[in-house]
CSV table of N, CA, C and O in Angstrom, one decimal:
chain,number,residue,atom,x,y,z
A,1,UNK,N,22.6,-76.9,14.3
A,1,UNK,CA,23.8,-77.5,13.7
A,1,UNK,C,25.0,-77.1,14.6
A,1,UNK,O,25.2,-76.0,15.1
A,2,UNK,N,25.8,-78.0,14.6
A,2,UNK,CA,27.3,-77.2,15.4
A,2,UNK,C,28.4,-78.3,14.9
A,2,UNK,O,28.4,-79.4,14.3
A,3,UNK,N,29.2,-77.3,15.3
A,3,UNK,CA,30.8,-77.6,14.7
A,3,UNK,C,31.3,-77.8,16.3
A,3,UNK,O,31.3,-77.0,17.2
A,4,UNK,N,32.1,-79.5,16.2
A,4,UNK,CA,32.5,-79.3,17.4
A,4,UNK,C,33.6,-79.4,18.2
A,4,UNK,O,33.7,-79.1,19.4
A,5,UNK,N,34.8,-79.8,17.1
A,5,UNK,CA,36.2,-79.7,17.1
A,5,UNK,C,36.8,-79.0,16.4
A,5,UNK,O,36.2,-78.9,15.4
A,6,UNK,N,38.3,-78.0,16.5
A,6,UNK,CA,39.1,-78.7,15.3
A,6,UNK,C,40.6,-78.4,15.6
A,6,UNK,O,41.0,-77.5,16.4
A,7,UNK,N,41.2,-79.2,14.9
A,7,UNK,CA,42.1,-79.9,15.2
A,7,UNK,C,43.2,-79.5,14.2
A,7,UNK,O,42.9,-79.6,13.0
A,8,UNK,N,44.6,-78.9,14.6
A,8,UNK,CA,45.6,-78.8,13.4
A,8,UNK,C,46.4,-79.9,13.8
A,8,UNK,O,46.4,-80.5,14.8
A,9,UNK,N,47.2,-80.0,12.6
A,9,UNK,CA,48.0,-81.5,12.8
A,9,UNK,C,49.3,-80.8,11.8
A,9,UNK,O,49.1,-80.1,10.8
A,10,UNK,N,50.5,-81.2,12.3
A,10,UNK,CA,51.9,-80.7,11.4
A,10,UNK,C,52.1,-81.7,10.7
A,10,UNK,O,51.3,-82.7,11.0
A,11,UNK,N,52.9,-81.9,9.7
A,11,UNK,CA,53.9,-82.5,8.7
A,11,UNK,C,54.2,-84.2,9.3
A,11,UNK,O,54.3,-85.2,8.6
A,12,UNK,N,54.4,-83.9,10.8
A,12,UNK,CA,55.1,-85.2,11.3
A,12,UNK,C,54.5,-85.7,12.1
A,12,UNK,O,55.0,-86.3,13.0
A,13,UNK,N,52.4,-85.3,11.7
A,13,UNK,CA,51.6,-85.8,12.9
A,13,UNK,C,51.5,-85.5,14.1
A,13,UNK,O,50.9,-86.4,14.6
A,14,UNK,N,51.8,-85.0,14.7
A,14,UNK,CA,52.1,-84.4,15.7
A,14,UNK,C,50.3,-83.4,15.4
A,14,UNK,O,49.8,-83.0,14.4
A,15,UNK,N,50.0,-83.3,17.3
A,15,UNK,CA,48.7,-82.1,17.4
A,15,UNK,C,49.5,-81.0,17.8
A,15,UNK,O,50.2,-81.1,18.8
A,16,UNK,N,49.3,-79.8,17.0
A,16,UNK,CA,49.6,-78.6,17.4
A,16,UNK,C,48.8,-77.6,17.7
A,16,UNK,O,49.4,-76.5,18.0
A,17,UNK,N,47.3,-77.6,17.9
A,17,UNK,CA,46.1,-76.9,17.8
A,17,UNK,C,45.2,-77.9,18.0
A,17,UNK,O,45.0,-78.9,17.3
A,18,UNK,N,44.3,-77.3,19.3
A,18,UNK,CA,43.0,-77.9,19.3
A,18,UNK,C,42.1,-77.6,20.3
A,18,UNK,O,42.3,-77.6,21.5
A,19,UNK,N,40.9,-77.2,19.4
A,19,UNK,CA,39.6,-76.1,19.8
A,19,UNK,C,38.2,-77.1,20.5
A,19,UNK,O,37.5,-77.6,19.6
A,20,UNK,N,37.8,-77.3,21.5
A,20,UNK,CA,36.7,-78.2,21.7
A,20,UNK,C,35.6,-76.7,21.6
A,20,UNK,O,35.6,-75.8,22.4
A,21,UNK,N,34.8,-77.1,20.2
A,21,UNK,CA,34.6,-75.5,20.3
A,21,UNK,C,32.9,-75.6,21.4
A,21,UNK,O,32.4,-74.9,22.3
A,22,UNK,N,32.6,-77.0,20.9
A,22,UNK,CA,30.7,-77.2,21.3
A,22,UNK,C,30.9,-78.1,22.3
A,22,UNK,O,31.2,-79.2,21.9
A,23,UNK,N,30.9,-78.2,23.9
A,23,UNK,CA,31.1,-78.9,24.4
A,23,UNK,C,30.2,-78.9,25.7
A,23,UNK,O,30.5,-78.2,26.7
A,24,UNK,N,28.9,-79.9,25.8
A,24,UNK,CA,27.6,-79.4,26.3
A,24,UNK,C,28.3,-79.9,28.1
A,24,UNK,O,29.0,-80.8,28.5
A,25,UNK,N,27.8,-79.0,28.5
A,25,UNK,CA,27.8,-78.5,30.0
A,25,UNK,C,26.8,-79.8,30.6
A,25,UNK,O,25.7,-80.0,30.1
A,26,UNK,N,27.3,-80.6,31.7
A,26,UNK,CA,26.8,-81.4,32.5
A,26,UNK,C,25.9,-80.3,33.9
A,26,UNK,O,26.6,-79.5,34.5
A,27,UNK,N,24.6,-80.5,34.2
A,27,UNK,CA,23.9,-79.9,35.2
A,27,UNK,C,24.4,-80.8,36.6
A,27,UNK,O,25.0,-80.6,37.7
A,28,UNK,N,23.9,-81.5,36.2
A,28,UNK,CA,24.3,-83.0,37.4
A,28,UNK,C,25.2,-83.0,37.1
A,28,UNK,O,25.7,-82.7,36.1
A,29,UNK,N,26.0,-83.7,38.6
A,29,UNK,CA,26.8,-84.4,39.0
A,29,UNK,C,26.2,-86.2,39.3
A,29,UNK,O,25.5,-86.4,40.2
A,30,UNK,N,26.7,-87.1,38.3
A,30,UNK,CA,26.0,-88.4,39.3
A,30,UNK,C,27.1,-89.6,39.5
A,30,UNK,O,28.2,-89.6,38.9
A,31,UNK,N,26.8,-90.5,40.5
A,31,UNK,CA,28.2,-91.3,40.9
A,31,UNK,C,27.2,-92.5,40.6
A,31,UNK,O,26.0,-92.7,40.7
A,32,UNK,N,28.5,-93.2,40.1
A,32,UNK,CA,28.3,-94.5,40.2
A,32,UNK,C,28.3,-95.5,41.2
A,32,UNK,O,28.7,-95.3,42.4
A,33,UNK,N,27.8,-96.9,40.7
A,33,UNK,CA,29.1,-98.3,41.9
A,33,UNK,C,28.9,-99.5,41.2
A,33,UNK,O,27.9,-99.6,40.5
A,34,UNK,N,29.6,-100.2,41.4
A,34,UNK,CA,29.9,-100.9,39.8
A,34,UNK,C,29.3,-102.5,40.9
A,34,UNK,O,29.5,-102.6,42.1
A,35,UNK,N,28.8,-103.4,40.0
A,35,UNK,CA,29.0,-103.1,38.7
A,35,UNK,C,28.3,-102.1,37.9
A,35,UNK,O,27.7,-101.4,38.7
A,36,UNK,N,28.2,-101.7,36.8
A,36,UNK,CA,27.2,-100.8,36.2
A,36,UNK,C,26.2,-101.4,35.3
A,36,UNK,O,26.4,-102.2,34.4
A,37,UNK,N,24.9,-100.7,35.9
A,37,UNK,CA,23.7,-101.2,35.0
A,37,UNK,C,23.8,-100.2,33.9
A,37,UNK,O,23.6,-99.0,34.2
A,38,UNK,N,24.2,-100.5,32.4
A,38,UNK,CA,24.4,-100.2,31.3
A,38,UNK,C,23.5,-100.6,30.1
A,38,UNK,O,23.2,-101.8,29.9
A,39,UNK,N,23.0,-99.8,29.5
A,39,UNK,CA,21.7,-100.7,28.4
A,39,UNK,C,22.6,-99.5,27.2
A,39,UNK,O,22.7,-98.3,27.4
A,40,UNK,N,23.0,-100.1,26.4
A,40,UNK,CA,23.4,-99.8,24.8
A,40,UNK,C,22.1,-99.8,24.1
A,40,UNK,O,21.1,-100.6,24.3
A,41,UNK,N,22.1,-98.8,23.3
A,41,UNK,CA,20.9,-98.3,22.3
A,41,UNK,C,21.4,-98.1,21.0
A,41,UNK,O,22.6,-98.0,21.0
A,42,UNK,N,20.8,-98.0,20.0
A,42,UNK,CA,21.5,-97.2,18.8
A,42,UNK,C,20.5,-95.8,18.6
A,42,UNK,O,19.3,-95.6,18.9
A,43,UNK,N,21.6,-94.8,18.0
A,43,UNK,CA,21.3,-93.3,18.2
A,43,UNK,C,21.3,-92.8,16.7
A,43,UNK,O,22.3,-93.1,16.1
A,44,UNK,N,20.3,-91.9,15.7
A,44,UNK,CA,20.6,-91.6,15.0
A,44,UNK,C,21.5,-90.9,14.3
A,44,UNK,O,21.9,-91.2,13.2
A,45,UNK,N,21.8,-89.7,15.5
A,45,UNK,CA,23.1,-88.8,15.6
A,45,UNK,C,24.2,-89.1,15.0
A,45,UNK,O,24.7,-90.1,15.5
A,46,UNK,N,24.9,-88.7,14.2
A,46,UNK,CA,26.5,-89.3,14.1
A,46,UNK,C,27.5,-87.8,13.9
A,46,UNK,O,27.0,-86.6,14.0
A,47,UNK,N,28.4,-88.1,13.8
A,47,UNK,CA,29.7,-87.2,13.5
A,47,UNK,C,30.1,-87.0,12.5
A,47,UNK,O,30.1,-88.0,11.9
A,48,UNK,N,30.5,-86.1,11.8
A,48,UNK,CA,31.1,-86.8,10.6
A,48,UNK,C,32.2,-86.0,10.6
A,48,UNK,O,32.0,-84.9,11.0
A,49,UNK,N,33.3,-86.5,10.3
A,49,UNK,CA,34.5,-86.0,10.4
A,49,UNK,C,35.1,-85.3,9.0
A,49,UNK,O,35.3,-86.0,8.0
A,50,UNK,N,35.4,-83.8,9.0
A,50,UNK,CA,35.9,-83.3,7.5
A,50,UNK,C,37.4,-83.1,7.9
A,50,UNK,O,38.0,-82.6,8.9
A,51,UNK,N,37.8,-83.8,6.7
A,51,UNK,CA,39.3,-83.3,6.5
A,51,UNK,C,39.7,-82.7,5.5
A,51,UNK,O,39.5,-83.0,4.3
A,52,UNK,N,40.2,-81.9,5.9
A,52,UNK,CA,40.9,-80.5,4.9
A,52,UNK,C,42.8,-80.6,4.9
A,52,UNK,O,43.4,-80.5,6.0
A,53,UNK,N,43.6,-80.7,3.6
A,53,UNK,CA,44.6,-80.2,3.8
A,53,UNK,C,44.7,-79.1,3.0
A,53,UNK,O,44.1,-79.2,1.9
A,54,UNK,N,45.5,-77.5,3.4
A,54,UNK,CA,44.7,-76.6,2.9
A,54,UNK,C,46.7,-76.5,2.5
A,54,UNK,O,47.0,-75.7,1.5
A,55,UNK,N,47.5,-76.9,2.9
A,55,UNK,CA,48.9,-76.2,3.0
A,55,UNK,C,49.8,-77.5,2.7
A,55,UNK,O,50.4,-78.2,3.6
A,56,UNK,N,49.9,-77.9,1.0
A,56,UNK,CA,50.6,-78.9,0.7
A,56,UNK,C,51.9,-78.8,1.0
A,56,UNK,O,52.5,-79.7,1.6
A,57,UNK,N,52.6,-77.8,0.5
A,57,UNK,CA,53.9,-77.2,0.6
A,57,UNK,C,54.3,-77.9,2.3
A,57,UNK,O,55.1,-78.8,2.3
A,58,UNK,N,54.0,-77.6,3.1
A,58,UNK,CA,54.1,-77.7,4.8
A,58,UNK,C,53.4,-79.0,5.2
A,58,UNK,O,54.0,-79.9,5.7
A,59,UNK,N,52.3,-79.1,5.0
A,59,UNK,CA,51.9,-80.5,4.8
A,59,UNK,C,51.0,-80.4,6.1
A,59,UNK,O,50.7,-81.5,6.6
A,60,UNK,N,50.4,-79.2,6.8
A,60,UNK,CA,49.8,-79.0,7.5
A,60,UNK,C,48.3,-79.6,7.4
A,60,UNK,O,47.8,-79.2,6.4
A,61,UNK,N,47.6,-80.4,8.1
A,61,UNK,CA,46.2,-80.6,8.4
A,61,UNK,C,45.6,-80.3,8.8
A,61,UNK,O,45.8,-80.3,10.0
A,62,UNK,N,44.3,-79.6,8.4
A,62,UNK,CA,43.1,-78.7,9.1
A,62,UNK,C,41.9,-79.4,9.7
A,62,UNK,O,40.9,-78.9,9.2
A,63,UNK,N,41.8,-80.4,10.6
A,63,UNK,CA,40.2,-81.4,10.9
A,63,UNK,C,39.2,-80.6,11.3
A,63,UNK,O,39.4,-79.5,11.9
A,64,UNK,N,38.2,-81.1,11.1
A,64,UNK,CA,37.2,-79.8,11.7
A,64,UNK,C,36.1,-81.2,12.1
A,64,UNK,O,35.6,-81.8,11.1
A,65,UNK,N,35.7,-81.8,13.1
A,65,UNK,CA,34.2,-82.4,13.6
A,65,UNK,C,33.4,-81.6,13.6
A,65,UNK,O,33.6,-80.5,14.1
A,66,UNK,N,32.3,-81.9,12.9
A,66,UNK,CA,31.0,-81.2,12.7
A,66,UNK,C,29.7,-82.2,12.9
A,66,UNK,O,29.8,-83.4,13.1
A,67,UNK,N,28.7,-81.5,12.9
A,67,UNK,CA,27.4,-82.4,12.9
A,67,UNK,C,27.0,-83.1,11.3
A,67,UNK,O,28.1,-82.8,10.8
A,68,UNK,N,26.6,-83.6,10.6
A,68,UNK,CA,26.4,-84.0,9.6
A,68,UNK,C,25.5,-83.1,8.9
A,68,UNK,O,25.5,-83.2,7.6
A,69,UNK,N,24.7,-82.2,9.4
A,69,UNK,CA,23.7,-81.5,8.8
A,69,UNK,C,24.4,-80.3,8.3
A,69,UNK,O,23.8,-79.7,7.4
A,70,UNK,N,25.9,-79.6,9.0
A,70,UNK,CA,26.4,-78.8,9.0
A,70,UNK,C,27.0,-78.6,7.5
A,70,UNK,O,27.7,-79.5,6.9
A,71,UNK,N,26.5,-77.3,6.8
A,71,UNK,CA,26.9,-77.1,5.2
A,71,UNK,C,28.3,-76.3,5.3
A,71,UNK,O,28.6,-75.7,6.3
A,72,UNK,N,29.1,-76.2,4.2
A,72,UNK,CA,30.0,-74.8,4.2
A,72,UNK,C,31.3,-75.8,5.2
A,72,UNK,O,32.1,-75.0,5.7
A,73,UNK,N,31.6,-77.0,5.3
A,73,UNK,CA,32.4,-77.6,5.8
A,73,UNK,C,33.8,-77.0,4.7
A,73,UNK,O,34.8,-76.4,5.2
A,74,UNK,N,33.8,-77.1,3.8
A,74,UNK,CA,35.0,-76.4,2.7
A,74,UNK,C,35.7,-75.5,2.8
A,74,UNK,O,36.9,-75.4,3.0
A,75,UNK,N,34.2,-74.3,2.5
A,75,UNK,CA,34.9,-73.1,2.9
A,75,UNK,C,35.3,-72.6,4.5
A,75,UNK,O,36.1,-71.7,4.7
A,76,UNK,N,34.7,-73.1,5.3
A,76,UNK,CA,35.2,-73.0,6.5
A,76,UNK,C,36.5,-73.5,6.7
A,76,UNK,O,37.1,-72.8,7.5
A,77,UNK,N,37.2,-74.8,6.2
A,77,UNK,CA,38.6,-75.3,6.3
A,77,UNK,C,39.7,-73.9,5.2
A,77,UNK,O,40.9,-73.7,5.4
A,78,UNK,N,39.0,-73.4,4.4
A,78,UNK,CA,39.8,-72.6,3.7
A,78,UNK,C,39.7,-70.9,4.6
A,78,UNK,O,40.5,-70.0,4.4
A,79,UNK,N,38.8,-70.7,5.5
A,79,UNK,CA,38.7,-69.7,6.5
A,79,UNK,C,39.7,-70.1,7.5
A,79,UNK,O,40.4,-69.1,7.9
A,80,UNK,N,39.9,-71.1,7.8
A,80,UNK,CA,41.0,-71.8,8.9
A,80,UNK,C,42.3,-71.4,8.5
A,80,UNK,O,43.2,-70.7,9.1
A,81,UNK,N,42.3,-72.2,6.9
A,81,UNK,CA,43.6,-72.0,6.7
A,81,UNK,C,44.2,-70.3,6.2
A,81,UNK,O,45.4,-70.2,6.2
A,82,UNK,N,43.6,-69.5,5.9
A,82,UNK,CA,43.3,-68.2,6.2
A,82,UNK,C,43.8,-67.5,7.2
A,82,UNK,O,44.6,-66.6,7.2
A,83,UNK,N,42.9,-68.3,8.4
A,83,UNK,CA,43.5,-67.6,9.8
A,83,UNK,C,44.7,-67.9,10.3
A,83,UNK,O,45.4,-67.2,11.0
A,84,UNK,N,45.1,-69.3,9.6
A,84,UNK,CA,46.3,-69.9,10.4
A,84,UNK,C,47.4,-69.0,9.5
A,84,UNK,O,48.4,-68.4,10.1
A,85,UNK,N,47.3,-68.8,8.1
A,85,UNK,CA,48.6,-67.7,7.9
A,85,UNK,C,48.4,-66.4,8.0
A,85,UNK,O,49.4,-65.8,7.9
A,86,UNK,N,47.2,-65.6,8.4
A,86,UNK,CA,47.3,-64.5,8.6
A,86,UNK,C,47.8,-64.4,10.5
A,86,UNK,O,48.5,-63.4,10.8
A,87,UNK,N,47.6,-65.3,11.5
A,87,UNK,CA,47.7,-64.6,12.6
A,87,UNK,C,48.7,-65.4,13.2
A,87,UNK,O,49.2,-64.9,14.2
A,88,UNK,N,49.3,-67.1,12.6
A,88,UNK,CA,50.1,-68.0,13.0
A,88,UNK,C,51.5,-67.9,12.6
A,88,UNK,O,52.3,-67.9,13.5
A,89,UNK,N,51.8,-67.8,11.0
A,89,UNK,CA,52.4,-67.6,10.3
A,89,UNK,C,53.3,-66.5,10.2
A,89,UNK,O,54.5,-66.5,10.3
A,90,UNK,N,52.6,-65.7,10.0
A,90,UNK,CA,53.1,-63.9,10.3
A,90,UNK,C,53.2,-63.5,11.8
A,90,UNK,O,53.6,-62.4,12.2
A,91,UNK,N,52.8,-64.5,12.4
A,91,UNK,CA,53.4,-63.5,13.9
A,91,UNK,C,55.1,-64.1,14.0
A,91,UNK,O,55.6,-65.1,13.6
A,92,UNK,N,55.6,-63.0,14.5
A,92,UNK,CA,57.6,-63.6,14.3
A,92,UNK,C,57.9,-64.4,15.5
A,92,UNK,O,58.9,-65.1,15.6
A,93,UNK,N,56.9,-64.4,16.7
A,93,UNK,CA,57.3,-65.4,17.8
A,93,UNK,C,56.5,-67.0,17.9
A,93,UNK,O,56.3,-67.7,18.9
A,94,UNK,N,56.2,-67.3,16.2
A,94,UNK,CA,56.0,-68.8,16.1
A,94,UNK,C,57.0,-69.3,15.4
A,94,UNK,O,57.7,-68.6,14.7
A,95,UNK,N,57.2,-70.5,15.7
A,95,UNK,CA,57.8,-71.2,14.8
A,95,UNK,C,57.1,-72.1,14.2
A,95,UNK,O,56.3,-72.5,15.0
A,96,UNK,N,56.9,-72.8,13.2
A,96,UNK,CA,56.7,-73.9,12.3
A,96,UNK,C,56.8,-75.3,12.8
A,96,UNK,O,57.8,-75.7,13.4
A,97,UNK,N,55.5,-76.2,12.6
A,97,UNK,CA,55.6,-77.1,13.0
A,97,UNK,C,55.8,-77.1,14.8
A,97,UNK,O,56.2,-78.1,15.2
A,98,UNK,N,55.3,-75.8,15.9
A,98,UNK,CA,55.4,-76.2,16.9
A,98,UNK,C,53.9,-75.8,17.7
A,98,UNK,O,53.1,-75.5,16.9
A,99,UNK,N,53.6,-75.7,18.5
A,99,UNK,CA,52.0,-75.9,18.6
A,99,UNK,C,51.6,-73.8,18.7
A,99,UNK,O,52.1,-72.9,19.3
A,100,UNK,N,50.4,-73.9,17.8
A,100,UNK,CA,50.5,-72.7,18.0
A,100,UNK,C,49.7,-71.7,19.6
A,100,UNK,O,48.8,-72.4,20.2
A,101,UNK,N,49.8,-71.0,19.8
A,101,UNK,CA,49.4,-70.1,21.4
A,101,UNK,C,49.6,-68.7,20.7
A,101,UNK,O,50.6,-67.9,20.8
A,102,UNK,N,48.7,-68.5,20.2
A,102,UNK,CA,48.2,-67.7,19.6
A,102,UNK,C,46.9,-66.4,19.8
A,102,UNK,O,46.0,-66.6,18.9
A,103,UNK,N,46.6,-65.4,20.6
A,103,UNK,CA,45.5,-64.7,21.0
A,103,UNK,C,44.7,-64.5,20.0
A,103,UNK,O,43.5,-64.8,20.2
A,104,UNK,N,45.0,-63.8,18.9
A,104,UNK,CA,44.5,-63.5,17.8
A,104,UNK,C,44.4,-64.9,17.0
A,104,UNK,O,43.3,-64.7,16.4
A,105,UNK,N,44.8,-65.9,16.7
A,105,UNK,CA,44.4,-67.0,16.5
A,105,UNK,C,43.3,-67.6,16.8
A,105,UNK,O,42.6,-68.1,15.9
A,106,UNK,N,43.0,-67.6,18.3
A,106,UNK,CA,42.2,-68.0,19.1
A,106,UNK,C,41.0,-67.3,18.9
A,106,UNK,O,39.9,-67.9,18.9
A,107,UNK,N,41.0,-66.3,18.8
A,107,UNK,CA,39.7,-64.9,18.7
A,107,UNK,C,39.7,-65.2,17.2
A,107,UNK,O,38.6,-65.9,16.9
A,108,UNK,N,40.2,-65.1,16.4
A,108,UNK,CA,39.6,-65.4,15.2
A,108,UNK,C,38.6,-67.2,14.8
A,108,UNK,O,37.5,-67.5,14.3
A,109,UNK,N,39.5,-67.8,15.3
A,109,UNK,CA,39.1,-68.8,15.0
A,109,UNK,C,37.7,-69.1,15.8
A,109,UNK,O,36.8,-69.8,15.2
A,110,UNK,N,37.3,-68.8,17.0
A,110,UNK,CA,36.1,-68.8,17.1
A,110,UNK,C,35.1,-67.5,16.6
A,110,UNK,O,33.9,-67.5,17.0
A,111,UNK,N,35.5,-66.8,16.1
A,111,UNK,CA,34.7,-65.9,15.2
A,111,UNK,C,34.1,-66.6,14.1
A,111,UNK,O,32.9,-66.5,13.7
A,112,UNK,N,34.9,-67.2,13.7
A,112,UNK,CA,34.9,-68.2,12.0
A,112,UNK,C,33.7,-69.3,12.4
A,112,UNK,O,32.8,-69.6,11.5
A,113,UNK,N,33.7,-69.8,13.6
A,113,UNK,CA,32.8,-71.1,13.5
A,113,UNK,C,31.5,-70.3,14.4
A,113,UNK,O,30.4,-70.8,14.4
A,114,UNK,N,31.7,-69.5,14.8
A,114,UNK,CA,30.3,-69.0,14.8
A,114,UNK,C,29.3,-68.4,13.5
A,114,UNK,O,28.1,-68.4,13.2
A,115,UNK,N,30.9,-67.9,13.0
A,115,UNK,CA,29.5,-67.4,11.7
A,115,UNK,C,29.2,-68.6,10.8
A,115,UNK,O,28.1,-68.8,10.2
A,116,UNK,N,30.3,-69.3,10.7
A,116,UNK,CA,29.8,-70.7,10.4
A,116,UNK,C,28.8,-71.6,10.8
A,116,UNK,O,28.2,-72.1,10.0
A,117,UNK,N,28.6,-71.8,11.9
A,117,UNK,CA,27.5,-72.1,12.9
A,117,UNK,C,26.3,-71.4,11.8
A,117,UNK,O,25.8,-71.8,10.7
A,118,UNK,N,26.2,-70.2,12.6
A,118,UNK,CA,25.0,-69.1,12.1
A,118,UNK,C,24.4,-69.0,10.7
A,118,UNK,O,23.2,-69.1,10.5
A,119,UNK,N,25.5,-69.0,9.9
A,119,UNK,CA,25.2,-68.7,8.5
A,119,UNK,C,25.5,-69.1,7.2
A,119,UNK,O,25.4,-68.5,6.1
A,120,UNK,N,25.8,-70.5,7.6
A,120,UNK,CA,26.6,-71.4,6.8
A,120,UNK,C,27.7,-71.1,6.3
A,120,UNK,O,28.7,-71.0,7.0
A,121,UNK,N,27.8,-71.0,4.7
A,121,UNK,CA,29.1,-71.4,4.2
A,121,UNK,C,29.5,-69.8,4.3
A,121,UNK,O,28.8,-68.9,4.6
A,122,UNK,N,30.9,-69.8,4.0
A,122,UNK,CA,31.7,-68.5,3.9
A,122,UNK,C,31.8,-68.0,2.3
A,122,UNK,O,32.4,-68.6,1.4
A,123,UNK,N,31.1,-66.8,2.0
A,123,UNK,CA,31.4,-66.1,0.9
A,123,UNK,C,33.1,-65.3,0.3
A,123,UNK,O,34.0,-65.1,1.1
A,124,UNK,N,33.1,-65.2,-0.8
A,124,UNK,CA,34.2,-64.1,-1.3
A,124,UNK,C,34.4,-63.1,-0.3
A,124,UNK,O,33.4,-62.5,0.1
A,125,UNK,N,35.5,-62.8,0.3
A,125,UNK,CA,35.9,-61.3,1.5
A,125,UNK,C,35.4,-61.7,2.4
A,125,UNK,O,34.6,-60.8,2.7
A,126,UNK,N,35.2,-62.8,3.4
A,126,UNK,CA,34.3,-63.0,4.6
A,126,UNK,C,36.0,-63.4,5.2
A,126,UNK,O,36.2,-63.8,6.4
């Protein structure tokens, strides 16, 4: 299973954050020359997109793309919104509403979707 975006969004839509966390590595290199021989299939695979707003007051959006099989989509948006006020919020060199650049941000938030990955949903004190 994997989680493969996610995405914060401010008040006035605007992207202020965004994690391509699963993003599979090409071996090859191949070229084209057009025109292109193209065959469309259909794929069982799909996406499914969760949306979380975790921060009414501010009006902040938490998106998270995941696989469909992927459980614990909830509590992982409330682990987000977690990280975004303990390391976003509280540092004094952010401001609100502007994109965050954040280290401890960054290191947290892929801590979260690994153990998310790993172990599904997030328990009480996780």
């Amino acid at each position: 299973m994997a989680i493969f975006s996610v995405y914060v969004v401010n008040k006035a839509g605007g992207l202020i954050y965004q994690l391509d966390h699963y993003a599979p590595r090409a071996d090859t290199e191949k070229t084209f020359s057009f025109p292109l021989d193209l065959v469309l299939r259909p794929h069982d695979e799909r996406v499914v997109v969760a949306f979380g707003q975790r921060d009414g007051i501010r009006g902040i959006k938490f998106m998270v793309l995941a696989d469909p099989r992927q459980t614990g989509i909830d509590a992982l948006l409330r682990k987000i919104y977690e990280i975004y006020s303990d390391f976003a919020l509280k540092n004094p060199f952010y401001s609100l509403e502007m994109p965050i650049r954040c280290e401890l941000f960054d290191q947290n938030l892929k801590l979260a979707l690994e153990v998310a990955e790993k172990a599904g949903p997030f328990g009480p004190g996780s």
